[in-house]
Structures are given as C-alpha cells and as structure tokens.
Coordinates of C-alpha atoms and ligand atoms in Angstrom, one line a residue:
M1 CA -178.6 61.4 63.9
R2 CA -175.8 63.8 65.0
R3 CA -176.6 65.6 68.2
P4 CA -177.5 69.3 67.4
V5 CA -175.1 72.0 68.6
I6 CA -176.5 75.5 69.2
A7 CA -173.7 78.0 69.7
A8 CA -173.7 81.7 70.6
N9 CA -171.1 84.1 69.3
W10 CA -171.4 87.2 71.4
K11 CA -168.7 89.1 69.5
M12 CA -167.7 92.4 71.3
F13 CA -170.9 92.5 73.3
K14 CA -171.7 92.0 77.1
T15 CA -169.7 93.0 80.1
Q16 CA -169.3 90.6 83.1
A17 CA -172.5 92.0 84.7
E18 CA -174.5 91.6 81.5
T19 CA -173.1 88.1 81.2
R20 CA -174.3 87.1 84.7
S21 CA -177.7 88.6 84.0
F22 CA -178.0 86.6 80.7
F23 CA -177.2 83.4 82.5
N24 CA -179.7 84.2 85.3
R25 CA -182.4 84.1 82.7
F26 CA -181.0 81.5 80.3
R27 CA -180.3 78.8 82.8
S28 CA -183.9 78.2 83.6
L29 CA -184.8 78.2 79.9
A30 CA -181.9 75.8 79.1
S31 CA -183.2 73.2 81.6
S32 CA -185.7 72.0 78.9
L33 CA -183.1 72.0 76.1
R34 CA -181.5 68.6 76.8
H35 CA -181.7 67.5 73.1
C36 CA -178.7 69.7 72.0
D37 CA -175.3 70.9 73.1
L38 CA -175.3 74.6 74.1
I39 CA -172.2 76.6 73.7
I40 CA -171.7 80.3 74.5
A41 CA -168.7 82.3 73.3
P42 CA -168.4 85.6 75.3
A43 CA -165.5 88.2 74.9
F44 CA -162.3 87.3 76.7
T45 CA -163.1 89.6 79.7
A46 CA -166.4 87.8 80.4
L47 CA -165.1 84.2 80.0
A48 CA -164.4 83.7 83.7
A49 CA -167.8 85.2 84.7
A50 CA -169.5 82.9 82.1
V51 CA -167.7 79.8 83.3
E52 CA -168.8 80.6 86.9
A53 CA -172.4 81.4 85.9
A54 CA -172.7 78.1 83.9
R55 CA -171.3 75.9 86.7
G56 CA -173.6 73.0 87.5
S57 CA -175.4 73.3 84.1
E58 CA -174.8 71.6 80.8
I59 CA -173.9 74.9 79.1
L60 CA -170.4 75.0 77.6
I61 CA -168.2 78.0 77.3
S62 CA -166.0 78.9 74.3
A63 CA -163.5 81.6 73.4
Q64 CA -163.9 83.6 70.2
D65 CA -160.2 83.5 69.2
L66 CA -156.8 82.6 70.4
Y67 CA -153.1 83.1 69.6
W68 CA -151.0 80.1 68.7
E69 CA -147.9 80.7 70.8
K70 CA -147.9 79.3 74.4
E71 CA -146.6 82.5 76.0
G72 CA -144.2 85.4 75.2
A73 CA -143.9 88.9 74.1
W74 CA -147.2 89.0 72.2
T75 CA -148.9 92.1 73.5
G76 CA -152.7 91.9 73.4
E77 CA -152.8 88.1 72.6
V78 CA -154.3 85.2 74.6
S79 CA -153.0 81.6 74.4
A80 CA -155.0 78.4 74.1
G81 CA -153.6 77.3 77.5
M82 CA -154.9 80.5 79.2
I83 CA -158.4 79.9 77.6
A84 CA -158.4 76.3 78.8
E85 CA -157.4 77.3 82.3
V86 CA -160.3 79.6 82.6
G87 CA -162.6 76.6 82.0
C88 CA -163.4 76.9 78.3
R89 CA -163.9 73.7 76.4
F90 CA -164.1 75.3 72.9
T91 CA -162.8 78.2 70.9
L92 CA -163.9 79.7 67.6
V93 CA -161.2 79.7 64.9
G94 CA -161.1 81.7 61.7
H95 CA -164.4 83.5 62.1
S96 CA -165.1 85.6 59.0
E97 CA -164.6 88.9 61.0
R98 CA -161.1 87.6 61.9
R99 CA -160.4 86.7 58.3
H100 CA -161.9 89.8 56.6
V101 CA -161.6 92.6 59.2
F102 CA -158.4 91.5 60.8
G103 CA -156.8 89.9 57.8
E104 CA -156.2 86.4 59.2
T105 CA -154.8 84.0 56.7
D106 CA -155.5 80.3 56.2
D107 CA -152.0 79.5 57.5
Q108 CA -152.6 81.5 60.7
I109 CA -155.9 79.8 61.2
H110 CA -154.2 76.4 60.8
R111 CA -151.7 77.4 63.5
K112 CA -154.5 78.5 65.8
L113 CA -156.4 75.2 65.2
R114 CA -153.3 73.2 66.2
A115 CA -152.7 75.3 69.3
A116 CA -156.3 74.8 70.4
L117 CA -156.1 71.1 69.9
A118 CA -152.8 70.8 71.8
A119 CA -154.3 72.7 74.7
G120 CA -157.3 70.3 74.9
L121 CA -159.8 72.7 73.4
A122 CA -162.3 71.7 70.7
P123 CA -162.0 74.2 67.8
I124 CA -165.1 75.5 66.0
V125 CA -163.6 76.2 62.6
C126 CA -165.5 78.8 60.5
V127 CA -165.5 78.8 56.7
G128 CA -167.5 80.7 54.1
E129 CA -167.5 82.6 50.9
T130 CA -168.0 86.4 50.4
L131 CA -170.8 87.7 48.2
S132 CA -168.5 88.4 45.3
E133 CA -167.1 84.9 45.5
R134 CA -170.6 83.4 45.4
E135 CA -171.6 85.6 42.5
A136 CA -168.5 84.6 40.6
N137 CA -169.4 80.9 41.3
Q138 CA -166.4 80.4 43.4
T139 CA -168.1 79.1 46.5
E140 CA -166.9 75.5 46.1
D141 CA -163.3 76.6 45.4
V142 CA -163.3 78.9 48.4
L143 CA -164.7 76.2 50.8
R144 CA -162.2 73.6 49.4
R145 CA -159.3 76.0 49.9
Q146 CA -160.4 77.0 53.4
F147 CA -161.0 73.4 54.4
N148 CA -157.8 71.9 52.9
S149 CA -155.6 74.6 54.3
S150 CA -156.9 74.9 57.8
L151 CA -157.9 71.3 58.4
T152 CA -155.0 69.6 56.9
G153 CA -152.8 66.9 58.6
L154 CA -154.9 66.1 61.7
T155 CA -155.0 62.6 63.2
A156 CA -158.4 61.0 63.2
P157 CA -158.9 61.6 67.0
E158 CA -158.0 65.2 66.5
F159 CA -160.4 65.6 63.6
S160 CA -163.2 64.0 65.7
R161 CA -162.9 67.0 68.1
I162 CA -163.5 69.6 65.5
L163 CA -166.8 71.4 64.8
L164 CA -167.2 73.1 61.5
A165 CA -169.3 76.2 60.9
Y166 CA -170.4 77.2 57.5
E167 CA -171.0 81.0 57.6
P168 CA -171.5 82.7 54.2
V169 CA -170.0 86.2 54.8
W170 CA -172.9 87.8 53.0
A171 CA -175.3 86.4 55.5
I172 CA -173.5 87.5 58.7
G173 CA -175.2 90.4 60.5
T174 CA -177.0 91.4 57.3
G175 CA -180.4 89.9 57.9
R176 CA -179.9 87.8 54.7
T177 CA -180.0 84.2 55.5
A178 CA -178.9 81.4 53.2
T179 CA -181.9 79.3 52.2
P180 CA -182.0 75.9 53.8
D181 CA -181.2 74.1 50.6
L182 CA -178.3 76.4 49.7
A183 CA -176.8 76.0 53.1
A184 CA -177.4 72.2 53.0
A185 CA -175.6 72.0 49.7
A186 CA -172.5 73.8 51.1
H187 CA -172.6 71.5 54.2
G188 CA -172.8 68.5 51.8
L189 CA -169.7 69.7 50.0
L190 CA -167.8 70.2 53.3
R191 CA -168.8 66.7 54.4
E192 CA -167.5 65.3 51.1
L193 CA -164.2 67.2 51.7
A194 CA -164.0 65.7 55.2
S195 CA -164.6 62.2 53.8
H196 CA -161.8 62.6 51.2
A197 CA -159.3 64.1 53.7
Y198 CA -160.2 61.7 56.6
S199 CA -162.7 58.9 56.2
S200 CA -166.3 58.4 55.5
A201 CA -166.9 57.5 59.2
S202 CA -165.2 60.7 60.4
S203 CA -167.2 62.8 57.9
Q204 CA -170.5 61.2 59.1
N205 CA -169.7 62.1 62.7
L206 CA -168.6 65.7 61.8
R207 CA -171.1 68.3 63.1
I208 CA -171.4 71.2 60.7
L209 CA -173.2 74.4 62.0
Y210 CA -174.8 77.0 59.9
G211 CA -174.2 80.7 60.8
G212 CA -175.5 83.9 59.3
S213 CA -178.6 85.8 60.5
V214 CA -180.0 82.8 62.3
K215 CA -183.1 83.8 64.2
P216 CA -186.1 82.1 65.9
E217 CA -188.1 82.8 62.8
N218 CA -185.8 80.9 60.4
S219 CA -184.0 78.4 62.6
A220 CA -186.5 75.5 62.4
A221 CA -186.3 75.4 58.6
L222 CA -182.5 75.5 58.6
L223 CA -182.1 72.9 61.4
A224 CA -184.6 70.5 59.7
E225 CA -182.1 69.9 56.9
E226 CA -180.3 66.6 57.6
E227 CA -177.0 68.2 56.6
I228 CA -177.3 71.1 59.1
D229 CA -176.3 69.9 62.5
G230 CA -176.6 73.2 64.4
A231 CA -176.3 76.9 64.4
L232 CA -173.7 79.5 65.2
V233 CA -175.8 82.5 66.2
G234 CA -174.5 86.1 66.5
G235 CA -177.0 88.9 67.0
A236 CA -180.0 86.8 68.1
S237 CA -177.9 85.0 70.8
L238 CA -177.6 88.2 72.9
D239 CA -181.1 87.7 74.0
P240 CA -181.6 84.6 76.2
V241 CA -185.2 84.1 75.1
A242 CA -184.4 84.3 71.4
F243 CA -181.3 82.1 71.8
A244 CA -183.4 79.5 73.7
A245 CA -186.1 79.6 71.1
I246 CA -183.5 78.8 68.4
A247 CA -182.2 75.9 70.5
K248 CA -185.8 74.7 71.1
S249 CA -186.4 74.5 67.3
A250 CA -183.6 72.0 66.8
P251 CA -184.6 68.4 65.9
G252 CA -185.5 66.4 69.0
G253 CA -186.4 69.5 71.0
P254 CA -189.6 70.5 72.8
L255 CA -191.1 72.0 69.6
E256 CA -190.7 68.8 67.7
Q257 CA -192.0 66.7 70.6
N258 CA -195.1 68.9 70.8
R259 CA -195.7 68.5 67.0
S260 CA -195.6 64.7 67.2
V261 CA -198.3 64.4 70.0
Ligands
PGA1 P1 -175.2 86.8 63.0 O1 -173.7 86.4 63.2 O2 -176.1 85.7 63.5 O3 -175.4 88.1 63.7 O4 -175.4 87.0 61.5 C1 -173.2 85.1 63.1 C2 -171.8 85.0 63.3 O5 -171.0 85.9 63.0 O6 -171.3 84.0 63.9

C-alpha cells in the first residue's frame, strides 16, 4: 500500500501570526497521525514561520507556486532555490487557480516542474478538467494532455519524487465533490499514463492525491479507494481540527484502527 499523503493548500489565507496559532493546535493533534505524510502549503510570507513552527515534528512545508528562473529581473516572483532555502521540501505546481485565473500554460508548468526538481524540491503537480470539459466528455483528453505536456522527459529518479493531484476544477471551493468512483477512475487513468510514459513500477509507486471540496464528512469514502493515495485540501485545511480529522480518516489511521478492534 502507498503511504497516504494529506496536504493543505492554504491559498491566500493566514498571516504569520495565524500560521503560528494553527501549528500550536495542530502539532498536538498531529502526534497521533503517524500513518500518513502531512504537508502544509502556506502563502510565501508565512513559509518561514511555518517551517519554524513545524521544527521537530514530521509536518512538511510546501510552497504554492514558484518561478522557473534562478534569479533576475522578475518582479514579484520567487525562485525554487529561495523556496528550498526557507526549508520547504515541496511546492505545488500548476494548481487550477494558477492555470485558470492566472493563465498558466502547460509549457510554463513544465518549466516550473523542472526548476523545482533542480532545486531539490518535490513537486505536487495538479491536473484536472473544467465542468464544460467534463460535460463534453473531454476529461480523458484533458488529463492526457496535462500529464504528457507537464510530466514529459523526466528521468525515473526525478519521476519518483513527484506527487500528482487530481483536482477537477468544478469541485474546487464549490462544495461539489467528485464521487469516490469518479475520482478513482480519473486516478486510474493517470496511473496508466504514468505506466506508459515511465514504467509499471514507477506508476505503482506514484502517489495521486484527490482535491476538490474534501472535508471530514467525505474524506473517509474518498481515501478508502485504492486508487486515491491522499487528499489536497483547501478550505477545510484552514481549521486544524478539520484538517486533522481528514488525516485521521486515511487508511491505517486511528479511525481505521478503532474500527478493527
Ligand atoms: P477546496 O480546494 O478543498 O477548498 O475545494 C482544494 C484546492 O484548491 O487545492
């Protein structure tokens, strides 16, 4: 079984002070969550505070985005090296808000992915279709295009550092969650693409997170799917108790252990 990953995407929420207060509460809750990897992605301005607040725990810190150049006249941008230096181990790449609100292209996402890998960060690459693409039966084509263009040409060791997140755009921040079987089918397709592009072994080791209105009320059913290796949580991750409850519901966690006694 692949080890579950429960990741928080805080988007443009939480100051440094709010980040510290989240960790004050979350660290004690996280001590019973050894069955999964816990990743938190605060805004750039709170990364250092989060790294400091997570020190000595198993909680890992991620950026939400990066720029692919190392340094230079790129006003407003932050490089992979800068993110790594703060103490982050991960970065999101190609989140749907970056693609659809800020117009990021597959090519830009590929460059970001390469820059992240070169700086020693593990990229969490987000893919997913819009509602109109799903309604037009284009989900497979969209996932294939996004996978093939952003995840092309990596070595096997590079590919092994990637986490993938399937986030149907119509489910993000809308309260509409994909059903577990619909999400599992998309994950299965992504795993097949990984097997074609790399190898069966790499695809079996690849962890694919589901994202889109994940909450404590729906996380257990989603995470029970064999194809779903974790969750990328937006809104519900802002509350330490709700985020811990989602992590708790992952296979191998305290909820499952209680059920089996
Ligand atoms: P949501 O966001 O959980 O608020 O839908 C998920 C995401 O955007 O990563």
